[in-house]
Amino acid sequence: MGSLIHAKEQMSSTVINTVPKMNLLKISEERYQNISEEDKQTVALVHNAPIVSSYNDRIRPLLDTVDRLRHLKIMQEGIQLPTIVVVGDQSSGKSSVLESLAGISLPRGQGICTRVPLIMRLQNHENPIPELSLEFNGKIVPTDEENIADAISLATEEIAGIGKGISNSLLTLVVKKKGVPDLTMVDLPGITRVPVHGQPEDIYEQISKIIMEFITPEESIILNVLSASVDFSTCESIRMSQRVDKTGQRTLAVVTKADKSPEGLLEKVTADDVNIGLGYVCVRNRIGDESYEEARAEEARLFETHPHLSKMNKSIVGIPVLAERLVKIQATIIVKCLPDIVRKINDKLSVNLEELNKMPKHLTSIAEAMTTFMHILGYAKESLRKILLQGEFDEYQDVQAMHGTARLAEMLNKYSEELQSEKLVENGSKENFLLDEIKILEETKSIGLPNFLPKAAFHTLLQKKVKAISMKPFDFVEKIWSYVENVVISVLLKHSDNYPQLLSCTRRAAHNLIAKKKQQSYDWVNDMVEMEKLTDYTCNPDYMASWNKLMSRQEEFMKAVSSTYSPSIINIDGFGDINVDHLYNLKGNVQEAFDVKMRMTAYWDIVLRRMVDNMALHLLFSIQNLVNKEMQTEIINELIGPQGNGLERMLEESPSISDKRNKLKKSIKLLKESKDVVANIMDRVVTNFD
């Protein structure tokens, strides 16, 4: 390949040196007949020589692959493609460079000529008749060389509107022509700071946003077009490219209008004050009505004969050099990026397939809806069994509120502590020790034997104590069922999340069921409280053991009360130090009162523990019934009962789910097509560019 390129370069140089002062292309028919056969061959060579060599044959498959990926709009999937992005300040000669590479005329005029990103796909074409077309808004419009500028203008107006506004919607120009380089470039609007009449006030910001969007990806090669007459460091296009490519490793500069400002140009490109990592290529713009062949010949003569420009190395001058440089750079970046593109396509495809598989099945019949609904109920029941009954929380490891058995145990322990705290408060009241008991004994005495304790006195004291704590069980029931309701609804909504049509009825069913369970618990608590008020019974041996222990201090206590010589303070287990001075004149009822109080103290411990134990058993039993039996029945009745039409609603897929499903399918289709496209080229990349 290198020898072929070198041979053609030598041939072109020979042609120019043979007739350096002859305009090889502006030759009249009469003069053409008078020149030698050798010069006729020279003229034909300049007219017909392609810009680049047969290196294109190896580039074309690569470029076709990237173009097909771009046509598939793979970049919408967040996968960047290697792209040559052409940027330049307004009037920098950008259009002239692209015209010279493509051999066609682009729109010209005042202000911004390129108002949309123009993708130029150039393809060397063996057929001598060029084929040109425009692709935009989902359609293909054929055109020809004579009308291409007008066709681009009309397409631009359709995309960006009539006027001078810009758009980021793409316009693709396909040029299949003999002798053009195999290149794909994106031409962007020229940078302008001052809006002219008819342009938006923020035209600079709009253009900058489009340019930055294209040049920021690492896969982009920036073709920065600079006018030879300006200070490169002041060019806005240079400033933009430096923001995203500080080292310049992916920036190539094209210096236009070399013939207009030849002095000092060699020094400017040699000094490279603006970090152009891929180097410079200096070119001469086509002037007036010159044909592209004439312009190439004039350019070759300029850099061969001009006193300043002829000193430049031939490897950095001329459109042919630029074309070949771009082709090689393009090939390098494509070969470099393709493996990463393949990886990203595969990764994105796997993610999308997995996400699509996780989506709910689109239901088409009542039978499918019922099956899906029963699966949802089954999954919800299993989750609630783990959370509320078995103490497993693998589904909610980081959500402590959903660790059900632990939270229920915490609430039960707190309930028990609150009941016990009431006993401690009462026992801590020592100033009126036994006075309540003495008063009640006096009010409940009756005609009978004097050494029998009246049963009414014990019941009166018991009812008073039960009444004092009676609201605590109700408060506890409220807290427990509110918590259970939150857990049940959270689990149901999680498992119904893919079917929004179920959310309202499952929430309503859960709320109604919990309300019923709560009322059942209220009724049960009310019965429990009433039973504790009206009956005094236990078979728990702790009662007698505790009473006997407490009564062992009765004799000592009575001595303290009856004798002025005894200590007035006595310590009793569970009550602490008691001052008995206030009981000195009440000797007659003190002994009976002490007995009643100790009986009540021993029995009250049993009552409190019973109220906690029974509550725990009742709630566990109720929750178990809710999870295993009642929840399913309640939800089914709500969904398909006399007023329910939930199964029919399940067939109506929500717009958000439908849109997501369609987007995923579309993305998967695109990614699979893209995968096939790159698969066909990877082996050739390894073979041809290894």
XYZ file of C-alpha atoms in Angstrom:
690
model
C 0.000 0.000 0.000
C 2.764 2.439 0.985
C 4.678 1.864 -2.268
C 1.567 2.550 -4.318
C 0.914 5.819 -2.532
C 4.558 6.826 -2.900
C 4.477 6.075 -6.620
C 1.421 8.234 -7.161
C 2.942 11.058 -5.130
C 6.067 10.876 -7.309
C 3.940 10.862 -10.434
C 2.026 13.953 -9.345
C 5.271 15.712 -8.454
C 6.723 14.808 -11.831
C 3.685 16.229 -13.574
C 3.944 19.543 -11.763
C 7.698 19.830 -12.222
C 7.459 19.012 -15.921
C 5.269 21.988 -16.761
C 5.444 24.208 -13.683
C 4.299 27.377 -15.415
C 1.550 25.862 -17.479
C -2.019 25.876 -16.136
C -2.590 22.278 -16.960
C -6.343 22.514 -16.821
C -7.087 25.859 -18.408
C -5.893 24.729 -21.822
C -7.809 25.613 -24.935
C -8.678 22.905 -27.405
C -6.336 24.484 -29.949
C -3.400 24.562 -27.534
C -4.161 21.046 -26.346
C -3.694 19.817 -29.908
C -0.280 21.516 -30.093
C 1.292 20.092 -26.900
C 3.296 16.906 -26.803
C 1.818 13.490 -26.138
C 3.665 13.396 -22.815
C 2.008 16.639 -21.709
C -1.382 15.340 -22.858
C -0.858 12.340 -20.577
C 0.080 14.713 -17.779
C -3.116 16.710 -18.233
C -5.158 13.504 -18.211
C -3.387 12.337 -15.035
C -4.229 15.526 -13.141
C -7.843 15.385 -14.329
C -8.416 11.744 -13.489
C -6.174 10.927 -10.511
C -8.200 10.110 -7.386
C -7.483 12.122 -4.242
C -6.347 9.029 -2.351
C -5.016 5.619 -3.187
C -6.495 2.151 -3.125
C -6.023 2.235 0.662
C -9.732 3.078 0.427
C -10.428 -0.568 -0.370
C -9.490 -1.520 3.164
C -11.208 1.457 4.764
C -14.559 1.117 3.060
C -15.810 -1.930 5.030
C -14.870 -0.228 8.295
C -16.596 2.965 7.309
C -19.646 1.108 6.039
C -19.908 -0.594 9.422
C -19.789 2.682 11.334
C -22.192 4.324 8.887
C -24.660 1.476 9.304
C -24.398 1.790 13.075
C -24.985 5.526 12.795
C -27.941 4.892 10.477
C -29.361 2.491 13.059
C -29.046 5.378 15.563
C -26.939 3.329 17.944
C -25.802 6.567 19.591
C -29.296 6.878 21.079
C -28.313 3.899 23.219
C -25.422 5.863 24.713
C -22.825 4.134 22.515
C -20.515 6.665 20.889
C -19.174 6.121 17.365
C -15.798 7.247 16.001
C -16.517 10.429 14.074
C -14.577 13.144 12.259
C -16.193 16.383 13.393
C -15.529 19.475 11.281
C -15.557 22.749 13.233
C -14.453 26.251 12.423
C -15.225 29.899 12.904
C -17.604 31.446 10.418
C -15.846 32.298 7.123
C -12.844 30.132 8.013
C -13.146 28.294 4.679
C -14.760 25.186 6.146
C -17.189 24.732 3.259
C -14.403 25.075 0.694
C -12.406 22.283 2.341
C -15.398 19.960 2.380
C -16.240 20.838 -1.235
C -12.699 19.995 -2.298
C -12.825 16.632 -0.515
C -16.245 15.738 -1.882
C -15.935 17.362 -5.300
C -19.360 18.984 -5.021
C -20.746 22.444 -4.310
C -22.266 23.193 -0.922
C -24.641 26.073 -0.072
C -22.936 29.465 0.036
C -24.071 32.867 1.190
C -23.946 35.384 3.989
C -24.203 34.248 7.597
C -24.499 30.615 8.658
C -24.743 28.287 5.674
C -24.667 25.068 7.705
C -27.657 25.274 10.026
C -27.893 21.596 10.966
C -25.250 18.915 11.615
C -24.468 17.627 8.109
C -23.141 14.068 7.965
C -21.111 13.751 4.756
C -20.618 10.146 3.689
C -18.084 10.064 0.841
C -17.522 6.840 -1.036
C -15.186 6.173 -3.922
C -17.377 4.974 -6.785
C -16.152 3.087 -9.866
C -19.119 4.215 -11.897
C -18.189 7.485 -13.678
C -21.691 8.804 -13.035
C -21.912 10.175 -9.455
C -24.749 9.154 -7.165
C -25.881 11.730 -4.605
C -28.718 11.595 -2.081
C -29.918 13.258 1.107
C -31.310 11.380 4.120
C -33.414 13.213 6.710
C -36.674 12.859 8.605
C -36.817 9.174 7.700
C -36.701 9.657 3.947
C -34.132 9.516 1.126
C -34.098 12.248 -1.533
C -31.935 11.597 -4.642
C -30.177 14.597 -6.203
C -27.252 15.424 -8.523
C -24.144 17.608 -8.608
C -25.881 20.468 -10.311
C -28.711 20.700 -7.796
C -27.035 19.473 -4.609
C -26.642 22.938 -3.026
C -30.324 23.753 -3.544
C -31.346 20.302 -2.285
C -29.333 20.783 0.924
C -30.903 24.221 1.433
C -34.425 22.830 1.001
C -33.730 19.932 3.351
C -32.251 22.335 5.913
C -35.381 24.501 5.736
C -37.535 21.455 6.325
C -35.457 20.468 9.361
C -34.590 23.851 10.902
C -37.289 26.043 9.414
C -37.096 28.960 7.018
C -34.765 31.686 8.228
C -31.402 31.585 9.946
C -32.140 29.468 13.011
C -30.291 26.208 13.678
C -31.298 22.693 14.747
C -29.469 19.666 16.145
C -31.441 17.228 13.949
C -29.174 15.397 11.521
C -29.015 15.717 7.736
C -27.005 13.065 5.888
C -25.411 13.678 2.499
C -24.286 10.544 0.637
C -21.763 11.159 -2.156
C -20.743 8.173 -4.281
C -18.265 9.516 -6.778
C -15.177 8.312 -8.546
C -11.983 9.609 -6.970
C -13.339 10.841 -3.630
C -11.823 9.536 -0.394
C -13.736 7.065 1.708
C -14.657 9.371 4.557
C -17.539 10.153 6.841
C -17.480 13.597 8.440
C -19.933 15.695 10.421
C -19.988 19.329 9.345
C -21.264 21.630 12.099
C -22.523 25.227 11.933
C -19.772 27.825 11.797
C -19.127 29.641 15.063
C -20.419 33.202 15.216
C -20.581 35.467 18.228
C -22.706 38.317 16.862
C -26.197 37.411 15.581
C -27.174 38.991 12.300
C -30.675 39.974 11.279
C -33.011 37.018 11.528
C -30.799 34.996 13.877
C -31.712 34.257 17.506
C -29.971 36.379 20.133
C -28.470 33.265 21.699
C -27.141 31.902 18.391
C -23.615 31.555 19.810
C -24.857 29.499 22.769
C -26.940 27.274 20.491
C -24.034 26.608 18.136
C -21.632 26.025 21.035
C -23.978 23.472 22.579
C -24.194 21.491 19.327
C -20.437 21.619 18.769
C -19.618 20.533 22.335
C -22.080 17.668 22.055
C -20.193 16.304 19.021
C -16.571 16.981 19.999
C -16.718 15.939 23.673
C -16.774 12.123 23.217
C -13.308 10.561 23.242
C -14.204 8.766 20.026
C -14.450 12.036 18.071
C -11.629 13.340 15.872
C -11.795 17.145 15.682
C -11.013 18.621 12.267
C -10.385 22.247 13.158
C -10.539 24.554 10.120
C -8.452 27.730 10.553
C -7.884 30.654 8.220
C -4.211 31.383 7.515
C -4.877 35.071 8.062
C -5.883 34.826 11.740
C -4.052 34.273 15.009
C -4.773 30.628 15.751
C -4.838 31.191 19.505
C -7.768 33.624 19.179
C -9.964 31.284 17.137
C -13.098 30.250 18.992
C -13.004 26.785 17.435
C -9.528 26.243 18.938
C -10.766 27.313 22.359
C -13.656 24.887 22.171
C -11.519 21.955 21.081
C -8.961 22.705 23.818
C -11.706 22.438 26.426
C -12.325 18.775 25.549
C -8.919 17.821 24.090
C -6.326 19.674 26.149
C -3.354 17.758 24.731
C -4.652 17.952 21.162
C -4.162 14.220 20.654
C -7.394 13.953 18.679
C -7.298 17.334 16.903
C -6.148 17.878 13.300
C -5.911 21.442 11.976
C -6.598 22.454 8.368
C -5.219 25.859 7.447
C -7.166 27.391 4.571
C -6.467 30.393 2.303
C -2.756 29.671 2.291
C -2.435 31.682 -0.918
C -3.960 34.752 0.780
C -1.554 34.872 3.744
C 1.545 32.890 2.807
C 4.091 34.901 4.764
C 4.884 33.428 8.176
C 2.553 30.471 7.670
C 5.381 27.949 7.895
C 6.468 29.431 11.218
C 2.886 29.388 12.586
C 2.310 25.720 11.875
C 5.824 24.781 12.995
C 5.558 26.612 16.305
C 2.198 24.997 17.109
C 1.308 27.305 19.969
C -2.166 25.762 20.322
C -1.305 22.057 20.747
C -2.544 20.417 17.553
C -1.548 16.838 18.317
C -2.391 15.367 14.906
C -0.614 18.132 13.062
C -1.488 20.664 10.362
C -2.381 20.472 6.701
C -2.294 23.689 4.677
C -4.578 23.996 1.645
C -5.632 26.450 -1.017
C -9.344 27.179 -1.356
C -11.116 26.805 -4.673
C -11.615 30.232 -6.237
C -14.525 31.439 -8.347
C -15.619 29.096 -11.113
C -12.617 26.818 -10.952
C -13.426 23.171 -11.380
C -12.218 20.892 -8.619
C -9.594 19.429 -10.930
C -8.381 22.922 -11.790
C -8.288 23.863 -8.115
C -6.172 20.812 -7.304
C -3.731 21.615 -10.062
C -3.472 25.249 -8.937
C -2.963 24.113 -5.361
C -0.182 21.749 -6.375
C 1.509 24.496 -8.401
C 1.176 26.974 -5.503
C 2.942 24.774 -2.969
C 5.529 23.784 -5.576
C 6.492 27.256 -6.809
C 5.542 29.896 -4.220
C 8.649 31.392 -2.606
C 7.263 30.919 0.942
C 4.900 28.004 0.606
C 7.261 25.840 -1.413
C 9.446 25.569 1.699
C 6.771 23.572 3.454
C 7.149 19.831 3.706
C 4.969 18.194 1.088
C 3.531 15.916 3.774
C 1.551 18.835 5.249
C 0.173 20.571 2.158
C -2.687 19.967 -0.250
C -6.154 18.485 -0.318
C -4.849 15.019 -1.391
C -2.600 14.932 1.693
C -5.494 16.019 3.887
C -7.732 13.343 2.403
C -5.206 10.590 2.929
C -4.435 11.799 6.458
C -8.111 11.765 7.322
C -8.620 8.317 5.840
C -5.761 6.882 7.904
C -6.825 8.662 11.094
C -10.350 7.480 10.525
C -9.214 3.887 10.050
C -7.068 4.037 13.183
C -9.825 5.379 15.413
C -12.390 2.913 14.051
C -10.072 -0.066 14.598
C -9.301 1.223 18.089
C -12.942 1.774 19.043
C -14.614 -1.257 17.487
C -13.802 -3.757 20.295
C -15.146 -1.322 22.857
C -18.242 -0.722 20.731
C -18.815 -4.490 20.544
C -18.482 -4.765 24.326
C -20.885 -1.890 24.953
C -23.439 -3.313 22.527
C -23.288 -6.720 24.234
C -23.507 -5.196 27.727
C -26.424 -2.966 26.800
C -28.193 -5.845 25.069
C -27.807 -8.086 28.128
C -29.125 -5.378 30.452
C -32.131 -4.669 28.237
C -32.987 -8.350 27.791
C -32.792 -8.892 31.528
C -34.968 -5.855 32.182
C -37.511 -6.967 29.578
C -37.659 -10.442 31.102
C -38.322 -8.917 34.519
C -41.239 -6.907 33.208
C -44.736 -8.225 33.831
C -46.209 -10.384 31.135
C -48.689 -8.585 28.933
C -51.963 -10.294 29.844
C -54.438 -11.129 27.080
C -57.129 -13.242 28.798
C -59.032 -13.555 32.082
C -57.343 -16.914 32.656
C -53.892 -15.325 32.365
C -54.999 -12.500 34.645
C -56.260 -14.953 37.286
C -53.063 -17.005 37.120
C -50.919 -13.898 37.476
C -53.098 -12.601 40.306
C -52.793 -15.863 42.246
C -49.022 -15.815 41.764
C -48.921 -12.287 43.163
C -50.970 -13.391 46.177
C -48.719 -16.405 46.684
C -45.553 -14.308 46.598
C -47.087 -11.753 48.961
C -48.161 -14.450 51.440
C -44.701 -15.986 51.416
C -43.109 -12.583 52.040
C -45.470 -11.863 54.932
C -44.814 -15.290 56.449
C -41.115 -14.511 56.472
C -41.540 -11.001 57.823
C -44.300 -11.416 60.418
C -44.065 -15.082 61.431
C -40.645 -16.582 60.689
C -38.313 -13.682 61.412
C -36.655 -13.720 57.969
C -36.006 -10.482 56.134
C -33.834 -11.319 53.133
C -36.114 -9.209 50.918
C -35.667 -6.151 53.128
C -32.223 -6.523 54.661
C -31.594 -2.787 54.925
C -35.141 -1.768 55.926
C -35.413 -2.306 59.670
C -39.086 -1.341 59.730
C -39.767 -4.502 57.708
C -38.022 -6.846 60.171
C -41.431 -7.809 61.514
C -40.851 -10.273 64.349
C -38.170 -8.046 65.878
C -40.400 -4.973 65.750
C -43.363 -6.890 67.212
C -41.177 -8.185 70.050
C -39.940 -4.650 70.739
C -43.499 -3.326 70.967
C -44.580 -6.191 73.233
C -41.618 -5.619 75.562
C -42.411 -1.928 75.735
C -46.040 -2.736 76.544
C -44.906 -5.038 79.346
C -42.552 -2.378 80.701
C -45.343 0.184 80.717
C -47.599 -2.142 82.723
C -44.843 -2.911 85.195
C -44.025 0.776 85.552
C -47.554 1.379 86.892
C -46.904 -1.181 89.646
C -43.612 0.474 90.558
C -45.261 3.865 90.788
C -47.936 2.497 93.117
C -45.479 0.606 95.285
C -43.314 3.683 95.500
C -46.117 5.644 97.201
C -45.238 5.112 100.899
C -46.842 8.050 102.686
C -50.335 6.510 102.531
C -49.281 2.915 102.895
C -52.369 0.711 103.660
C -54.772 3.655 103.958
C -56.710 2.710 100.793
C -56.988 -0.871 101.937
C -58.145 0.183 105.446
C -60.779 2.493 103.992
C -62.157 -0.170 101.646
C -62.229 -2.756 104.434
C -64.286 -0.405 106.550
C -66.732 0.202 103.698
C -67.139 -3.473 102.828
C -67.483 -4.904 106.356
C -70.681 -6.737 107.173
C -72.310 -8.583 110.041
C -70.388 -11.781 110.502
C -67.368 -13.369 112.069
C -64.590 -10.862 112.584
C -61.658 -12.947 111.309
C -62.898 -13.368 107.703
C -61.655 -11.009 104.989
C -64.535 -9.621 102.928
C -64.303 -10.747 99.256
C -65.815 -7.454 98.130
C -62.795 -5.561 99.475
C -60.410 -7.534 97.285
C -62.660 -7.129 94.210
C -62.992 -3.420 94.787
C -59.235 -2.988 94.947
C -58.770 -5.249 91.917
C -61.270 -3.319 89.803
C -59.610 -0.060 90.722
C -56.211 -1.336 89.666
C -57.478 -2.891 86.410
C -59.324 0.276 85.514
C -56.142 2.322 86.026
C -54.311 0.355 83.323
C -57.272 -0.559 81.101
C -56.341 1.842 78.237
C -52.838 0.479 77.818
C -53.913 -2.779 76.135
C -56.128 -0.827 73.721
C -53.262 1.539 72.873
C -50.997 -1.426 72.327
C -53.507 -3.088 69.979
C -53.735 0.147 67.983
C -49.944 0.326 67.594
C -49.579 -3.329 66.689
C -52.235 -3.355 63.970
C -51.100 -0.028 62.530
C -47.636 -1.520 62.144
C -48.994 -4.750 60.647
C -51.136 -2.732 58.238
C -48.089 -0.806 56.989
C -46.150 -4.032 56.484
C -49.008 -5.813 54.702
C -49.704 -2.885 52.369
C -45.998 -2.414 51.600
C -45.621 -6.080 50.663
C -48.813 -6.160 48.597
C -47.908 -2.999 46.728
C -44.415 -4.299 46.043
C -45.702 -7.513 44.500
C -48.497 -5.694 42.635
C -46.219 -2.939 41.410
C -46.110 -4.276 37.845
C -49.893 -4.167 37.676
C -51.028 -0.704 38.808
C -54.626 -1.775 38.236
C -54.334 -3.954 41.362
C -52.905 -1.309 43.650
C -56.139 0.374 44.686
C -58.102 -2.822 45.351
C -55.255 -4.542 47.223
C -54.700 -1.447 49.355
C -58.425 -1.205 50.054
C -58.688 -4.917 50.871
C -55.727 -4.721 53.251
C -57.140 -1.653 54.969
C -60.556 -3.266 55.415
C -59.064 -6.513 56.691
C -56.822 -4.783 59.223
C -59.778 -2.717 60.406
C -61.684 -5.959 61.053
C -58.746 -7.537 62.831
C -58.240 -4.438 64.925
C -61.887 -4.448 65.991
C -61.631 -8.132 66.882
C -58.639 -7.331 69.058
C -60.499 -4.438 70.683
C -63.350 -6.777 71.513
C -60.956 -9.379 72.845
C -59.101 -6.811 74.978
C -62.370 -5.490 76.336
C -63.382 -9.010 77.379
C -59.964 -9.595 78.907
C -60.157 -6.389 80.943
C -63.674 -7.143 82.116
C -62.680 -10.680 83.124
C -59.772 -9.364 85.140
C -62.106 -6.951 86.908
C -64.690 -9.521 87.849
C -62.680 -12.636 88.671
C -59.768 -13.355 90.939
C -58.264 -16.675 90.097
C -54.918 -18.229 89.227
C -53.409 -21.676 89.451
C -49.956 -20.199 89.171
C -47.936 -21.396 92.190
C -45.986 -18.160 92.119
C -49.000 -16.493 93.705
C -48.797 -18.467 96.955
C -45.006 -18.322 97.008
C -45.007 -14.583 96.604
C -47.819 -14.067 99.156
C -46.104 -16.219 101.768
C -42.861 -14.331 101.298
C -44.577 -10.976 101.685
C -46.600 -12.150 104.727
C -43.432 -13.285 106.504
C -42.904 -9.640 107.433
C -46.395 -9.158 108.888
C -45.452 -9.849 112.515
C -42.502 -7.481 112.406
C -44.688 -4.894 110.666
C -47.414 -5.117 113.333
C -44.870 -4.728 116.119
C -43.636 -1.558 114.474
C -47.187 -0.235 114.239
C -48.291 -1.181 117.813
C -45.237 -0.152 119.821
C -43.887 3.303 120.301
C -40.558 1.753 121.202
C -40.169 -0.147 117.953
C -38.528 1.453 114.904
C -41.085 3.485 112.931
C -39.448 2.544 109.612
C -39.521 -1.035 108.290
C -38.270 -2.461 104.982
C -40.611 -4.694 102.971
C -39.571 -6.450 99.777
C -41.030 -4.727 96.753
C -41.961 -1.579 98.711
C -38.715 -0.434 100.289
C -38.558 1.481 103.587
C -42.010 2.224 105.000
C -42.690 4.810 107.758
C -45.591 3.421 109.833
C -46.206 6.449 112.096
C -49.456 7.266 110.285
C -50.858 3.806 111.182
C -50.323 4.008 114.989
C -53.911 4.889 115.838
C -55.440 2.422 113.303
C -54.335 -0.808 114.911
C -57.681 -2.571 114.533
C -57.752 -2.742 110.732
C -54.032 -2.642 109.978
C -53.461 -6.382 110.160
C -56.312 -7.154 107.782
C -55.213 -4.328 105.443
C -51.660 -5.671 105.363
C -52.990 -9.124 104.434
C -55.188 -7.687 101.661
C -52.359 -5.608 100.240
C -49.943 -8.511 100.146
C -52.559 -10.756 98.518
C -53.200 -8.038 95.913
C -49.487 -7.481 95.349
C -48.876 -11.183 94.738
C -51.951 -11.520 92.528
C -51.315 -8.313 90.566
C -47.987 -9.659 89.358
C -49.896 -12.631 87.976
C -52.502 -10.358 86.340
C -49.903 -8.176 84.609
C -47.961 -11.125 83.276
C -51.231 -12.687 82.140
C -52.223 -9.535 80.286
C -48.893 -9.574 78.442
C -48.812 -13.308 77.729
C -52.408 -13.500 76.569
C -51.952 -10.418 74.414
C -48.912 -11.985 72.731
C -50.771 -15.234 72.072
C -53.835 -13.425 70.769
C -51.845 -11.220 68.364
C -49.649 -14.011 67.050
C -52.717 -16.139 66.440
C -54.532 -13.246 64.755
C -51.565 -12.341 62.531
C -51.083 -15.964 61.553
C -54.725 -16.244 60.517
C -54.471 -12.996 58.599
C -51.441 -14.125 56.606
C -52.428 -17.736 55.993
C -56.183 -17.440 55.437
C -57.960 -14.144 55.691
C -55.820 -11.882 53.499
C -56.238 -13.992 50.388
C -60.002 -14.278 50.865
C -60.397 -10.554 51.488
C -58.398 -9.541 48.413
C -60.132 -12.046 46.154
C -63.524 -10.795 47.299
C -62.411 -7.210 46.694
C -61.018 -8.005 43.256
C -63.651 -10.284 41.775
C -66.607 -9.871 44.117
C -69.978 -8.433 43.079
C -68.535 -4.950 42.593
C -65.043 -5.981 41.548
C -63.710 -5.927 37.994
C -60.035 -6.131 38.831
C -59.249 -9.056 36.549
C -60.614 -7.192 33.548
C -58.591 -4.138 34.516
C -55.445 -6.256 34.658
C -55.774 -6.786 30.908
C -55.431 -3.043 30.376
C -51.690 -2.445 30.513
C -50.761 0.938 31.920
C -49.288 3.468 29.446
C -46.012 3.688 31.366
C -45.491 -0.098 31.328
C -46.502 -0.306 27.673
C -44.141 2.509 26.695
C -41.279 0.949 28.614
C -41.891 -2.454 27.022
C -41.985 -0.982 23.519
C -38.835 1.053 24.123
C -36.974 -2.000 25.385
C -38.102 -4.097 22.411
C -37.080 -1.370 19.996
C -33.720 -0.985 21.731
C -33.110 -4.751 21.742
C -33.943 -4.977 18.030
C -31.531 -2.113 17.288
C -28.773 -3.629 19.438
C -29.154 -7.055 17.826
C -28.922 -5.533 14.358
C -25.892 -3.535 15.472
C -24.315 -6.673 16.922
C -24.711 -8.420 13.572
C -23.194 -5.423 11.784
C -20.030 -5.338 13.907
C -19.706 -9.133 14.012
C -19.219 -9.197 10.234
C -16.293 -6.777 10.367
C -14.323 -7.862 13.452
C -12.483 -10.747 11.753
C -11.497 -8.485 8.848
C -10.218 -5.875 11.301
C -7.933 -8.419 12.907
C -6.710 -9.658 9.506
C -6.214 -6.332 7.716
C -5.058 -4.047 10.524
C -3.333 -6.309 12.986
